[in-house]
Structures are given as structure tokens and as C-alpha cells.
């Protein structure tokens, strides 16, 4: 009877562990951050010049646009052309795991247009979710050339996407801080 009970609980434990592992794999990278970005669509025109010169819409568009452009560039890269280098700025950013505020200007390719429509944000967000699902299937040495940080392999670029998105979420939260 003891052996049967032990076998039963071991089996349940193994099934539970496998189910948990399966659920973790099904979670989309950055999904909680994307969901949070989406909650700020309704505050799109909020502005607090003590925090940022631009409104929440700009940060939303820029964040989502950056995800999509990095995914696109990484997908379209030729891993044979990857050249690694030592870059102190990149090393520092990855060490502190955050982007200091007010240090860099958005490259033109990820600078939002003058007018940003909410429909456009929804379309870009849907595209970002799809891009991030596909991202992990890209080749290991696929890369993205950051204009300030140099070449970032897929894994490092993924980490940069998370750091960059969190950077803009923090700014948005600070813009809205006085509202609550």
C-alpha cells in the first residue's frame, strides 16, 4: 500500500511539474509589459514636463515601434556577418540593467510621427506580440545593430528589448504618478 501511495504522489508531482513547465513555455516574452503598455492607451495625451518633454502617446509608440524594429532587424540579419566587439556603454547598460534617463535620443527609425492614432498603436502592439512569438525561433547568432551600442546577438537584443520597454514604462508611470 505504501509503494502504491508513493507511486501515486510521485506521478501526480511529475505531471504537475510537466504542466508547469509547459505553461511557462507558452507565456509570451514581454506579455506583461505589453499588457501594461496597452492599459496606458486611455491616458495617451497625458503629459508631465517635469518627467518628460513628450506625452505618453510618444512613449507608447516609441516602445512598441522599437520592439518591432529590433525583431525585424534581427530576423533579417545574416548571422555570418555578425562581428562582436567590446563596447563599454553596452556593458554598462547590461550591468545596471536599465537605461539612464535623458542620455540618448531615439534613432529616426523608431521616432514616432507627429500624429499618433490609437488605432495605429493597437496595430503595432498586435504586430509586436506576433514578432515576439517568432523571435525565439530565430537563429542563435542572428543579431541587431544598435546605433549606439553596436551589434547585439539575439539573446542580448532580447534583453535590451526588455530593458528599453521597462525604461519607457517607468517614464509613463512617473508621468501618471500625480494622477493617482
PDB file of C-alpha atoms in Angstrom:
ATOM      1  CA  UNK A   1       0.000   0.000   0.000  1.00  0.00           C
ATOM      2  CA  UNK A   2       2.883   2.389   0.842  1.00  0.00           C
ATOM      3  CA  UNK A   3       4.505   1.782  -2.525  1.00  0.00           C
ATOM      4  CA  UNK A   4       1.199   2.443  -4.297  1.00  0.00           C
ATOM      5  CA  UNK A   5       0.711   5.723  -2.361  1.00  0.00           C
ATOM      6  CA  UNK A   6       4.266   6.868  -3.024  1.00  0.00           C
ATOM      7  CA  UNK A   7       3.940   5.980  -6.717  1.00  0.00           C
ATOM      8  CA  UNK A   8       0.643   7.863  -6.907  1.00  0.00           C
ATOM      9  CA  UNK A   9       2.088  11.059  -5.364  1.00  0.00           C
ATOM     10  CA  UNK A  10       5.257  10.857  -7.451  1.00  0.00           C
ATOM     11  CA  UNK A  11       3.157  10.525 -10.598  1.00  0.00           C
ATOM     12  CA  UNK A  12       0.991  13.495  -9.601  1.00  0.00           C
ATOM     13  CA  UNK A  13       4.132  15.507  -8.823  1.00  0.00           C
ATOM     14  CA  UNK A  14       5.717  14.693 -12.173  1.00  0.00           C
ATOM     15  CA  UNK A  15       2.532  15.548 -14.076  1.00  0.00           C
ATOM     16  CA  UNK A  16       2.212  18.825 -12.150  1.00  0.00           C
ATOM     17  CA  UNK A  17       5.865  19.757 -12.833  1.00  0.00           C
ATOM     18  CA  UNK A  18       5.490  18.986 -16.548  1.00  0.00           C
ATOM     19  CA  UNK A  19       2.316  21.073 -16.730  1.00  0.00           C
ATOM     20  CA  UNK A  20       4.062  23.993 -15.004  1.00  0.00           C
ATOM     21  CA  UNK A  21       6.988  23.785 -17.414  1.00  0.00           C
ATOM     22  CA  UNK A  22       4.603  23.671 -20.361  1.00  0.00           C
ATOM     23  CA  UNK A  23       2.741  26.738 -19.080  1.00  0.00           C
ATOM     24  CA  UNK A  24       5.992  28.655 -18.707  1.00  0.00           C
ATOM     25  CA  UNK A  25       6.933  27.951 -22.323  1.00  0.00           C
ATOM     26  CA  UNK A  26       3.537  29.139 -23.555  1.00  0.00           C
ATOM     27  CA  UNK A  27       3.914  32.544 -21.896  1.00  0.00           C
ATOM     28  CA  UNK A  28       4.842  35.164 -24.443  1.00  0.00           C
ATOM     29  CA  UNK A  29       8.047  37.051 -23.732  1.00  0.00           C
ATOM     30  CA  UNK A  30       7.234  40.584 -22.530  1.00  0.00           C
ATOM     31  CA  UNK A  31       3.493  39.873 -22.392  1.00  0.00           C
ATOM     32  CA  UNK A  32       3.004  41.547 -19.011  1.00  0.00           C
ATOM     33  CA  UNK A  33       4.876  44.643 -20.220  1.00  0.00           C
ATOM     34  CA  UNK A  34       2.840  44.767 -23.435  1.00  0.00           C
ATOM     35  CA  UNK A  35      -0.371  44.401 -21.461  1.00  0.00           C
ATOM     36  CA  UNK A  36       0.719  47.245 -19.196  1.00  0.00           C
ATOM     37  CA  UNK A  37       1.548  49.447 -22.190  1.00  0.00           C
ATOM     38  CA  UNK A  38      -1.935  48.770 -23.517  1.00  0.00           C
ATOM     39  CA  UNK A  39      -3.541  49.930 -20.255  1.00  0.00           C
ATOM     40  CA  UNK A  40      -1.970  53.346 -20.801  1.00  0.00           C
ATOM     41  CA  UNK A  41      -3.631  53.911 -24.207  1.00  0.00           C
ATOM     42  CA  UNK A  42      -6.501  55.692 -22.461  1.00  0.00           C
ATOM     43  CA  UNK A  43      -4.038  58.183 -20.927  1.00  0.00           C
ATOM     44  CA  UNK A  44      -2.372  58.794 -24.264  1.00  0.00           C
ATOM     45  CA  UNK A  45      -2.458  62.592 -24.088  1.00  0.00           C
ATOM     46  CA  UNK A  46      -1.147  62.865 -20.526  1.00  0.00           C
ATOM     47  CA  UNK A  47       1.938  64.990 -20.180  1.00  0.00           C
ATOM     48  CA  UNK A  48       4.130  65.953 -17.239  1.00  0.00           C
ATOM     49  CA  UNK A  49       7.010  68.122 -18.432  1.00  0.00           C
ATOM     50  CA  UNK A  50       8.826  67.611 -15.130  1.00  0.00           C
ATOM     51  CA  UNK A  51       9.212  63.961 -16.167  1.00  0.00           C
ATOM     52  CA  UNK A  52       9.323  64.065 -19.977  1.00  0.00           C
ATOM     53  CA  UNK A  53       9.062  66.620 -22.772  1.00  0.00           C
ATOM     54  CA  UNK A  54       6.713  64.317 -24.668  1.00  0.00           C
ATOM     55  CA  UNK A  55       3.347  62.794 -23.825  1.00  0.00           C
ATOM     56  CA  UNK A  56       2.501  59.188 -23.054  1.00  0.00           C
ATOM     57  CA  UNK A  57       1.491  58.506 -26.659  1.00  0.00           C
ATOM     58  CA  UNK A  58       5.038  59.212 -27.795  1.00  0.00           C
ATOM     59  CA  UNK A  59       6.466  56.740 -25.254  1.00  0.00           C
ATOM     60  CA  UNK A  60       3.895  54.093 -26.192  1.00  0.00           C
ATOM     61  CA  UNK A  61       4.542  54.402 -29.916  1.00  0.00           C
ATOM     62  CA  UNK A  62       8.309  54.541 -29.490  1.00  0.00           C
ATOM     63  CA  UNK A  63       8.395  51.497 -27.199  1.00  0.00           C
ATOM     64  CA  UNK A  64       6.274  49.334 -29.464  1.00  0.00           C
ATOM     65  CA  UNK A  65       7.979  50.594 -32.620  1.00  0.00           C
ATOM     66  CA  UNK A  66      11.376  49.723 -31.078  1.00  0.00           C
ATOM     67  CA  UNK A  67      10.271  46.152 -30.317  1.00  0.00           C
ATOM     68  CA  UNK A  68       9.055  45.686 -33.879  1.00  0.00           C
ATOM     69  CA  UNK A  69      12.141  47.205 -35.492  1.00  0.00           C
ATOM     70  CA  UNK A  70      14.561  45.147 -33.391  1.00  0.00           C
ATOM     71  CA  UNK A  71      12.618  41.966 -34.185  1.00  0.00           C
ATOM     72  CA  UNK A  72      12.595  42.846 -37.887  1.00  0.00           C
ATOM     73  CA  UNK A  73      16.310  43.698 -37.991  1.00  0.00           C
ATOM     74  CA  UNK A  74      17.249  40.544 -36.067  1.00  0.00           C
ATOM     75  CA  UNK A  75      15.068  38.396 -38.322  1.00  0.00           C
ATOM     76  CA  UNK A  76      16.580  39.935 -41.469  1.00  0.00           C
ATOM     77  CA  UNK A  77      20.184  39.736 -40.257  1.00  0.00           C
ATOM     78  CA  UNK A  78      22.737  37.357 -41.696  1.00  0.00           C
ATOM     79  CA  UNK A  79      24.407  35.621 -38.727  1.00  0.00           C
ATOM     80  CA  UNK A  80      27.549  35.143 -40.856  1.00  0.00           C
ATOM     81  CA  UNK A  81      28.001  38.921 -40.801  1.00  0.00           C
ATOM     82  CA  UNK A  82      27.974  39.212 -37.018  1.00  0.00           C
ATOM     83  CA  UNK A  83      31.080  40.840 -35.628  1.00  0.00           C
ATOM     84  CA  UNK A  84      31.399  41.035 -31.890  1.00  0.00           C
ATOM     85  CA  UNK A  85      33.113  43.894 -30.151  1.00  0.00           C
ATOM     86  CA  UNK A  86      33.771  45.227 -26.705  1.00  0.00           C
ATOM     87  CA  UNK A  87      31.537  48.195 -26.018  1.00  0.00           C
ATOM     88  CA  UNK A  88      31.696  49.908 -22.638  1.00  0.00           C
ATOM     89  CA  UNK A  89      28.281  51.584 -22.993  1.00  0.00           C
ATOM     90  CA  UNK A  90      26.613  48.268 -23.782  1.00  0.00           C
ATOM     91  CA  UNK A  91      28.442  46.529 -20.942  1.00  0.00           C
ATOM     92  CA  UNK A  92      27.390  49.262 -18.502  1.00  0.00           C
ATOM     93  CA  UNK A  93      23.747  49.177 -19.624  1.00  0.00           C
ATOM     94  CA  UNK A  94      23.589  45.394 -19.292  1.00  0.00           C
ATOM     95  CA  UNK A  95      25.363  45.534 -15.924  1.00  0.00           C
ATOM     96  CA  UNK A  96      22.960  48.041 -14.358  1.00  0.00           C
ATOM     97  CA  UNK A  97      20.007  46.548 -16.268  1.00  0.00           C
ATOM     98  CA  UNK A  98      18.495  49.940 -17.032  1.00  0.00           C
ATOM     99  CA  UNK A  99      18.796  52.926 -19.327  1.00  0.00           C
ATOM    100  CA  UNK A 100      19.709  56.192 -17.609  1.00  0.00           C
ATOM    101  CA  UNK A 101      17.176  58.924 -18.421  1.00  0.00           C
ATOM    102  CA  UNK A 102      17.970  61.723 -20.801  1.00  0.00           C
ATOM    103  CA  UNK A 103      21.176  60.187 -22.139  1.00  0.00           C
ATOM    104  CA  UNK A 104      20.232  59.201 -25.678  1.00  0.00           C
ATOM    105  CA  UNK A 105      17.998  60.371 -28.480  1.00  0.00           C
ATOM    106  CA  UNK A 106      15.715  57.956 -30.314  1.00  0.00           C
ATOM    107  CA  UNK A 107      17.042  56.973 -33.749  1.00  0.00           C
ATOM    108  CA  UNK A 108      14.894  58.218 -36.645  1.00  0.00           C
ATOM    109  CA  UNK A 109      13.596  54.727 -37.485  1.00  0.00           C
ATOM    110  CA  UNK A 110      11.883  54.449 -34.070  1.00  0.00           C
ATOM    111  CA  UNK A 111      10.899  58.093 -33.654  1.00  0.00           C
ATOM    112  CA  UNK A 112       7.110  58.385 -33.645  1.00  0.00           C
ATOM    113  CA  UNK A 113       5.341  60.500 -36.262  1.00  0.00           C
ATOM    114  CA  UNK A 114       3.838  63.922 -35.412  1.00  0.00           C
ATOM    115  CA  UNK A 115       0.351  62.453 -35.170  1.00  0.00           C
ATOM    116  CA  UNK A 116      -0.145  59.102 -33.471  1.00  0.00           C
ATOM    117  CA  UNK A 117      -3.531  57.417 -33.813  1.00  0.00           C
ATOM    118  CA  UNK A 118      -4.753  54.974 -31.188  1.00  0.00           C
ATOM    119  CA  UNK A 119      -5.668  52.518 -33.969  1.00  0.00           C
ATOM    120  CA  UNK A 120      -2.038  52.578 -35.058  1.00  0.00           C
ATOM    121  CA  UNK A 121      -0.921  51.745 -31.513  1.00  0.00           C
ATOM    122  CA  UNK A 122      -3.264  48.740 -31.430  1.00  0.00           C
ATOM    123  CA  UNK A 123      -1.983  47.511 -34.812  1.00  0.00           C
ATOM    124  CA  UNK A 124       1.664  47.928 -33.755  1.00  0.00           C
ATOM    125  CA  UNK A 125       1.007  46.168 -30.454  1.00  0.00           C
ATOM    126  CA  UNK A 126      -0.587  43.197 -32.207  1.00  0.00           C
ATOM    127  CA  UNK A 127       2.412  43.045 -34.550  1.00  0.00           C
ATOM    128  CA  UNK A 128       4.809  43.205 -31.563  1.00  0.00           C
ATOM    129  CA  UNK A 129       3.103  40.232 -29.927  1.00  0.00           C
ATOM    130  CA  UNK A 130       3.436  38.218 -33.142  1.00  0.00           C
ATOM    131  CA  UNK A 131       7.062  39.288 -33.617  1.00  0.00           C
ATOM    132  CA  UNK A 132       7.963  38.251 -30.076  1.00  0.00           C
ATOM    133  CA  UNK A 133       6.356  34.821 -30.556  1.00  0.00           C
ATOM    134  CA  UNK A 134       8.548  34.225 -33.621  1.00  0.00           C
ATOM    135  CA  UNK A 135      11.660  35.808 -32.100  1.00  0.00           C
ATOM    136  CA  UNK A 136      12.868  32.749 -30.186  1.00  0.00           C
ATOM    137  CA  UNK A 137      12.838  30.643 -33.346  1.00  0.00           C
ATOM    138  CA  UNK A 138      15.445  32.899 -34.989  1.00  0.00           C
ATOM    139  CA  UNK A 139      18.993  31.625 -35.350  1.00  0.00           C
ATOM    140  CA  UNK A 140      21.169  31.912 -32.251  1.00  0.00           C
ATOM    141  CA  UNK A 141      23.669  34.221 -33.966  1.00  0.00           C
ATOM    142  CA  UNK A 142      21.008  36.433 -35.543  1.00  0.00           C
ATOM    143  CA  UNK A 143      21.736  39.990 -34.483  1.00  0.00           C
ATOM    144  CA  UNK A 144      20.625  43.583 -34.466  1.00  0.00           C
ATOM    145  CA  UNK A 145      22.900  46.578 -34.979  1.00  0.00           C
ATOM    146  CA  UNK A 146      22.059  49.179 -32.348  1.00  0.00           C
ATOM    147  CA  UNK A 147      23.072  52.704 -33.440  1.00  0.00           C
ATOM    148  CA  UNK A 148      24.790  53.447 -30.111  1.00  0.00           C
ATOM    149  CA  UNK A 149      25.560  50.036 -28.597  1.00  0.00           C
ATOM    150  CA  UNK A 150      26.831  48.150 -31.647  1.00  0.00           C
ATOM    151  CA  UNK A 151      25.901  44.605 -32.656  1.00  0.00           C
ATOM    152  CA  UNK A 152      23.655  42.740 -30.238  1.00  0.00           C
ATOM    153  CA  UNK A 153      23.212  38.990 -30.693  1.00  0.00           C
ATOM    154  CA  UNK A 154      19.639  37.706 -30.486  1.00  0.00           C
ATOM    155  CA  UNK A 155      19.867  36.880 -26.778  1.00  0.00           C
ATOM    156  CA  UNK A 156      21.372  40.256 -25.861  1.00  0.00           C
ATOM    157  CA  UNK A 157      18.956  42.095 -28.143  1.00  0.00           C
ATOM    158  CA  UNK A 158      16.081  40.350 -26.354  1.00  0.00           C
ATOM    159  CA  UNK A 159      17.470  41.550 -23.042  1.00  0.00           C
ATOM    160  CA  UNK A 160      17.812  45.070 -24.457  1.00  0.00           C
ATOM    161  CA  UNK A 161      14.163  44.990 -25.607  1.00  0.00           C
ATOM    162  CA  UNK A 162      13.099  44.220 -22.033  1.00  0.00           C
ATOM    163  CA  UNK A 163      15.339  46.927 -20.526  1.00  0.00           C
ATOM    164  CA  UNK A 164      14.181  49.500 -23.092  1.00  0.00           C
ATOM    165  CA  UNK A 165      10.495  48.692 -22.635  1.00  0.00           C
ATOM    166  CA  UNK A 166      10.807  48.888 -18.852  1.00  0.00           C
ATOM    167  CA  UNK A 167      12.625  52.245 -19.223  1.00  0.00           C
ATOM    168  CA  UNK A 168       9.636  53.747 -21.025  1.00  0.00           C
ATOM    169  CA  UNK A 169       7.110  52.092 -18.714  1.00  0.00           C
ATOM    170  CA  UNK A 170       8.859  53.767 -15.765  1.00  0.00           C
ATOM    171  CA  UNK A 171       8.618  57.139 -17.508  1.00  0.00           C
ATOM    172  CA  UNK A 172       4.908  56.591 -18.223  1.00  0.00           C
ATOM    173  CA  UNK A 173       4.290  55.573 -14.602  1.00  0.00           C
ATOM    174  CA  UNK A 174       6.084  58.732 -13.439  1.00  0.00           C
ATOM    175  CA  UNK A 175       4.047  60.916 -15.803  1.00  0.00           C
ATOM    176  CA  UNK A 176       0.873  59.473 -14.288  1.00  0.00           C
ATOM    177  CA  UNK A 177       2.119  59.359 -10.685  1.00  0.00           C
ATOM    178  CA  UNK A 178       0.398  62.621  -9.683  1.00  0.00           C
ATOM    179  CA  UNK A 179      -2.936  61.451 -11.124  1.00  0.00           C
ATOM    180  CA  UNK A 180      -3.373  58.740  -8.510  1.00  0.00           C
TER     181      UNK A 180
END
